Amino acid sequence: MSVKILGTGSFLPESVVTNDFLSTIMDTSDEWISSRTGIKARHLVKKETTTQMSVEAAKNALLDAGIQAAELDLIIVGTITGDDITPSTACEVQAAIGAKAAVAFDINAACSGFMFAMHSAYAYLQSGIYQNALIIGAETLSRIMDWNDRSTCVLFGDGAGAAVLGAGQGGILGFEQGSDGVKGSVLACRARANSNPLVQENPETDYVHMDGQEVYKFAVTTVPASIERVLEKAQVGTEEIKYFLLHQANIRIIQSVAKRLHAPMEKFPISLDHCGNISAASIPILLDEVNKKGMLEEGDKIVMSGFGGGLTWGTCILEW
Ligand code: UT7
């Protein structure tokens, strides 16, 4: 059976925060942020939650796919910023949309979360265990940023994107996932302290810490190599790919990947200029933008590649 994307959806919080606004509340500038990253603005929650944004993205994707919530067998959410430790965001989405028959769980793979969710759903669908899956990448990253650390907080945004997977022609042609836990500390957000009376020393509740240059080096080496392996395995040439949808962290990373693949930047759609980096939500939001702009036709081949905390990465080639 071929596993295909049947529909996409996304949701961004109402509030748009520009670089110029950030420069009024911290020591930064539009010039620094734009030239180093390509980011101009990001959406940040005022009232919206990770679950609410996931639900809106999910409803859009179901509508686009022409699938009822009751027909879903599986819901997987990639997130590192669920509203609650338990229940999972996926279970909260299941309840909100009335997907009574679905199995629901979250995946923590940071910026690769949507790709990991997609690969997991693909395995379930391909094996015939389930027929219709809803996958979501959703983040409220503004909650885990240190708003006194200008080197991280200006980079990230909030939002959610979703896709419905099911049987169809073409579909997923190849996949790769990878992890390198040894380098995990270069992008980390430590968990809450343990108040168990037996525990003497407690790390303090933390915000995101990133060694930007190490993550940058990891991205510009790992992503193109992963894409090349996936293309080679699927026996598809780079020139056959209509679009490369990369995790939206930094325009310079995307330019470097394009150069390494000898592919023009026109093949790399961008949402980071108005969204910033939304971790697991970056790729599905970009996919939804590309889909809703009518940029994809049946039979087009696209590559999606995510990378980030863990460290983790995931790449997929599919026929639309
Ligand atoms: O989704 C997870 C994946 N994450 C990524 O892919 C991030 C990858 N890394 C990057 O995108 C880049 O490393 C950054 C955009 C995070 C940083 O760019 P950089 O060119 O590596 O800058 P830097 O960290 O070397 O900082 C250069 C200077 C420093 O000042 P000094 O020490 O040279 O005086 C920083 O203090 O820029 C300063 N700086 C800022 N200045 C104005 C750091 N943040 C800011 C800021 N505004 N927001």
PDB file of N, CA, C and O in Angstrom, residues 30 45 49 120 139 146 161 244 248 251 259 268 273 319:
ATOM      1  N   ASP A  30      16.589  44.687  14.257  1.00  0.00           N
ATOM      2  CA  ASP A  30      16.094  43.997  13.054  1.00  0.00           C
ATOM      3  C   ASP A  30      17.281  43.612  12.176  1.00  0.00           C
ATOM      4  O   ASP A  30      17.315  42.533  11.597  1.00  0.00           O
ATOM      5  N   VAL A  45       1.909  33.279  21.208  1.00  0.00           N
ATOM      6  CA  VAL A  45       0.599  33.130  21.835  1.00  0.00           C
ATOM      7  C   VAL A  45       0.354  34.253  22.848  1.00  0.00           C
ATOM      8  O   VAL A  45       1.286  34.731  23.500  1.00  0.00           O
ATOM      9  N   THR A  49      -3.242  27.936  23.273  1.00  0.00           N
ATOM     10  CA  THR A  49      -2.440  26.875  23.891  1.00  0.00           C
ATOM     11  C   THR A  49      -1.985  25.907  22.805  1.00  0.00           C
ATOM     12  O   THR A  49      -2.495  25.927  21.678  1.00  0.00           O
ATOM     13  N   SER A 120       6.569   7.317  11.981  1.00  0.00           N
ATOM     14  CA  SER A 120       5.855   6.347  12.829  1.00  0.00           C
ATOM     15  C   SER A 120       4.499   6.017  12.220  1.00  0.00           C
ATOM     16  O   SER A 120       4.113   4.845  12.121  1.00  0.00           O
ATOM     17  N   GLU A 139       3.817  23.700  18.748  1.00  0.00           N
ATOM     18  CA  GLU A 139       4.702  24.210  19.806  1.00  0.00           C
ATOM     19  C   GLU A 139       4.242  25.559  20.344  1.00  0.00           C
ATOM     20  O   GLU A 139       3.794  26.422  19.581  1.00  0.00           O
ATOM     21  N   ASP A 146      14.050  31.738  27.519  1.00  0.00           N
ATOM     22  CA  ASP A 146      14.524  32.691  28.510  1.00  0.00           C
ATOM     23  C   ASP A 146      14.470  34.055  27.828  1.00  0.00           C
ATOM     24  O   ASP A 146      15.291  34.359  26.949  1.00  0.00           O
ATOM     25  N   GLY A 161       0.982  22.781  12.850  1.00  0.00           N
ATOM     26  CA  GLY A 161       0.669  22.319  11.486  1.00  0.00           C
ATOM     27  C   GLY A 161       0.289  20.855  11.548  1.00  0.00           C
ATOM     28  O   GLY A 161       0.715  20.135  12.468  1.00  0.00           O
ATOM     29  N   PHE A 244      12.100  21.370  -1.772  1.00  0.00           N
ATOM     30  CA  PHE A 244      12.712  20.846  -0.551  1.00  0.00           C
ATOM     31  C   PHE A 244      12.127  21.656   0.607  1.00  0.00           C
ATOM     32  O   PHE A 244      12.366  22.867   0.682  1.00  0.00           O
ATOM     33  N   GLN A 248      12.616  25.168   9.377  1.00  0.00           N
ATOM     34  CA  GLN A 248      12.863  26.600   9.220  1.00  0.00           C
ATOM     35  C   GLN A 248      13.583  27.160  10.445  1.00  0.00           C
ATOM     36  O   GLN A 248      12.955  27.700  11.354  1.00  0.00           O
ATOM     37  N   ILE A 251      17.894  30.963   7.500  1.00  0.00           N
ATOM     38  CA  ILE A 251      17.992  31.030   6.031  1.00  0.00           C
ATOM     39  C   ILE A 251      19.393  30.625   5.561  1.00  0.00           C
ATOM     40  O   ILE A 251      19.561  30.026   4.493  1.00  0.00           O
ATOM     41  N   LYS A 259      23.118  24.891  -1.702  1.00  0.00           N
ATOM     42  CA  LYS A 259      24.410  24.938  -2.401  1.00  0.00           C
ATOM     43  C   LYS A 259      25.009  23.531  -2.490  1.00  0.00           C
ATOM     44  O   LYS A 259      25.452  23.097  -3.553  1.00  0.00           O
ATOM     45  N   PHE A 268      13.324  25.988  -2.514  1.00  0.00           N
ATOM     46  CA  PHE A 268      13.289  25.905  -1.047  1.00  0.00           C
ATOM     47  C   PHE A 268      12.294  26.943  -0.511  1.00  0.00           C
ATOM     48  O   PHE A 268      12.694  28.083  -0.211  1.00  0.00           O
ATOM     49  N   ASP A 273      10.678  33.690   7.581  1.00  0.00           N
ATOM     50  CA  ASP A 273      10.646  35.159   7.613  1.00  0.00           C
ATOM     51  C   ASP A 273       9.472  35.669   8.437  1.00  0.00           C
ATOM     52  O   ASP A 273       9.613  36.614   9.202  1.00  0.00           O
ATOM     53  N   GLU A 319       5.831  11.497  -3.222  1.00  0.00           N
ATOM     54  CA  GLU A 319       5.173  11.953  -4.451  1.00  0.00           C
ATOM     55  C   GLU A 319       3.808  12.474  -4.060  1.00  0.00           C
ATOM     56  O   GLU A 319       3.055  11.790  -3.379  1.00  0.00           O
TER      57      GLU A 319
END
